[in-house]
């Protein structure tokens, strides 16, 4: 049986980044930029005041102090969004607001707090260095420079930058569409009555949520019964998407068809991984599309998605940061791992005075979903570690950042 790393590597080796599409900038958040964005003009576009105050010639106020203020003639004022009506000369100033364009002749701004308005002028109580309180044209980015580099994951500041260089539409890597097929005669959907012998199809929804969480689009193909023909039809339909995910039907039971379908209709790349939960996992290619057959048990399918489908979808999306953040934590309980497989244990991680602590989020049975509703990480118990005791150091993959 192959290891988690081997399985992940094989899958990633078959996954390619999707092509480019153009979207309005707000739709690009969290996605991968697929072009370099250049500044078409300086940012800021002109020298402007960083403060409300008076635009002055620094040499005029060089000797100013509260005991001997310098009096300047005020020629007028300029607000943000307007241009100064005149340049200033020796002994002159213009009242200026934050963001307003600097008048010609002025090289500094004295904050209004350090001045006093007089009849036709202003008393300046402090000197100003040349350039003081001025934001210079091109200070942020110069015309022609790269403002944002291709390949970066787009964050809110990037969207502001796109807007400031006048970009309304931007090239990003297309969002993968993921066909989700759940298999099993025992399944009924959430809006149907629960009759004896049946269980609700929760996998379709937990997997779709994981797909959305990773920035992709789920295509809900519903439940297929345990029949090879029915599954084949759905898988062919699913091949219209960028990836097909199935749940159930990958173990060694008589009604486990996913493996057979891959053998017949596509390329079966591997089956089974040395992981607990989630040993049954099928990976293959159908009509050129990757298909991941997740196990049926609710927790197994989610943990397997985390380890294999999530990195694959991130790679398709153009992302290079595809691993979950891991932390070292102190385990607070006892745990046995006699499986000989890597155990991905559902835990609750907390941070206490800068130290991460981990405890079980509940039963570790593959069928129980509740511990997945409480867990914020997966504790990685290596194949050769048979027992963990309180105080042992462990590695945990985090689903989200943890704060104190
Ligand atoms: P299987 O791998 O198909 O044998 O599925 C194993 C077990 O997982 C089944 O007996 C069900 O209890 C459970 N299961 C399978 N599919 C689903 C599903 N879509 N939603 C919830 N539980 C499921
Ligand atoms: Mg089944």
mmCIF file of N, CA and C in Angstrom, residues 43 93 124 155 216 225 282 285 313 401:
data_model
loop_
_atom_site.group_PDB
_atom_site.id
_atom_site.type_symbol
_atom_site.label_atom_id
_atom_site.label_comp_id
_atom_site.label_asym_id
_atom_site.label_seq_id
_atom_site.Cartn_x
_atom_site.Cartn_y
_atom_site.Cartn_z
ATOM 1 N N UNK A 43 1.601 56.317 -8.994
ATOM 2 C CA UNK A 43 0.674 56.296 -7.854
ATOM 3 C C UNK A 43 1.462 56.777 -6.636
ATOM 4 N N UNK A 93 2.240 81.270 1.381
ATOM 5 C CA UNK A 93 1.770 79.908 1.705
ATOM 6 C C UNK A 93 0.378 79.723 1.119
ATOM 7 N N UNK A 124 3.653 80.635 11.552
ATOM 8 C CA UNK A 124 4.167 79.268 11.544
ATOM 9 C C UNK A 124 5.137 79.118 12.714
ATOM 10 N N UNK A 155 -5.494 39.122 -2.660
ATOM 11 C CA UNK A 155 -6.010 39.513 -1.342
ATOM 12 C C UNK A 155 -6.657 40.905 -1.477
ATOM 13 N N UNK A 216 -13.592 26.368 -5.148
ATOM 14 C CA UNK A 216 -14.033 25.733 -6.393
ATOM 15 C C UNK A 216 -15.562 25.636 -6.430
ATOM 16 N N UNK A 225 -27.402 4.547 -7.407
ATOM 17 C CA UNK A 225 -27.537 3.271 -6.716
ATOM 18 C C UNK A 225 -26.299 2.414 -6.953
ATOM 19 N N UNK A 282 -9.621 5.495 -4.381
ATOM 20 C CA UNK A 282 -9.283 5.143 -5.759
ATOM 21 C C UNK A 282 -8.957 6.410 -6.518
ATOM 22 N N UNK A 285 -8.149 8.237 -14.091
ATOM 23 C CA UNK A 285 -8.434 9.244 -15.109
ATOM 24 C C UNK A 285 -9.550 8.695 -15.992
ATOM 25 N N UNK A 313 -7.040 20.341 -6.109
ATOM 26 C CA UNK A 313 -7.863 21.459 -6.573
ATOM 27 C C UNK A 313 -7.114 22.780 -6.456
ATOM 28 N N UNK A 401 -6.491 29.273 11.169
ATOM 29 C CA UNK A 401 -5.532 29.803 12.148
ATOM 30 C C UNK A 401 -6.124 29.733 13.564
#
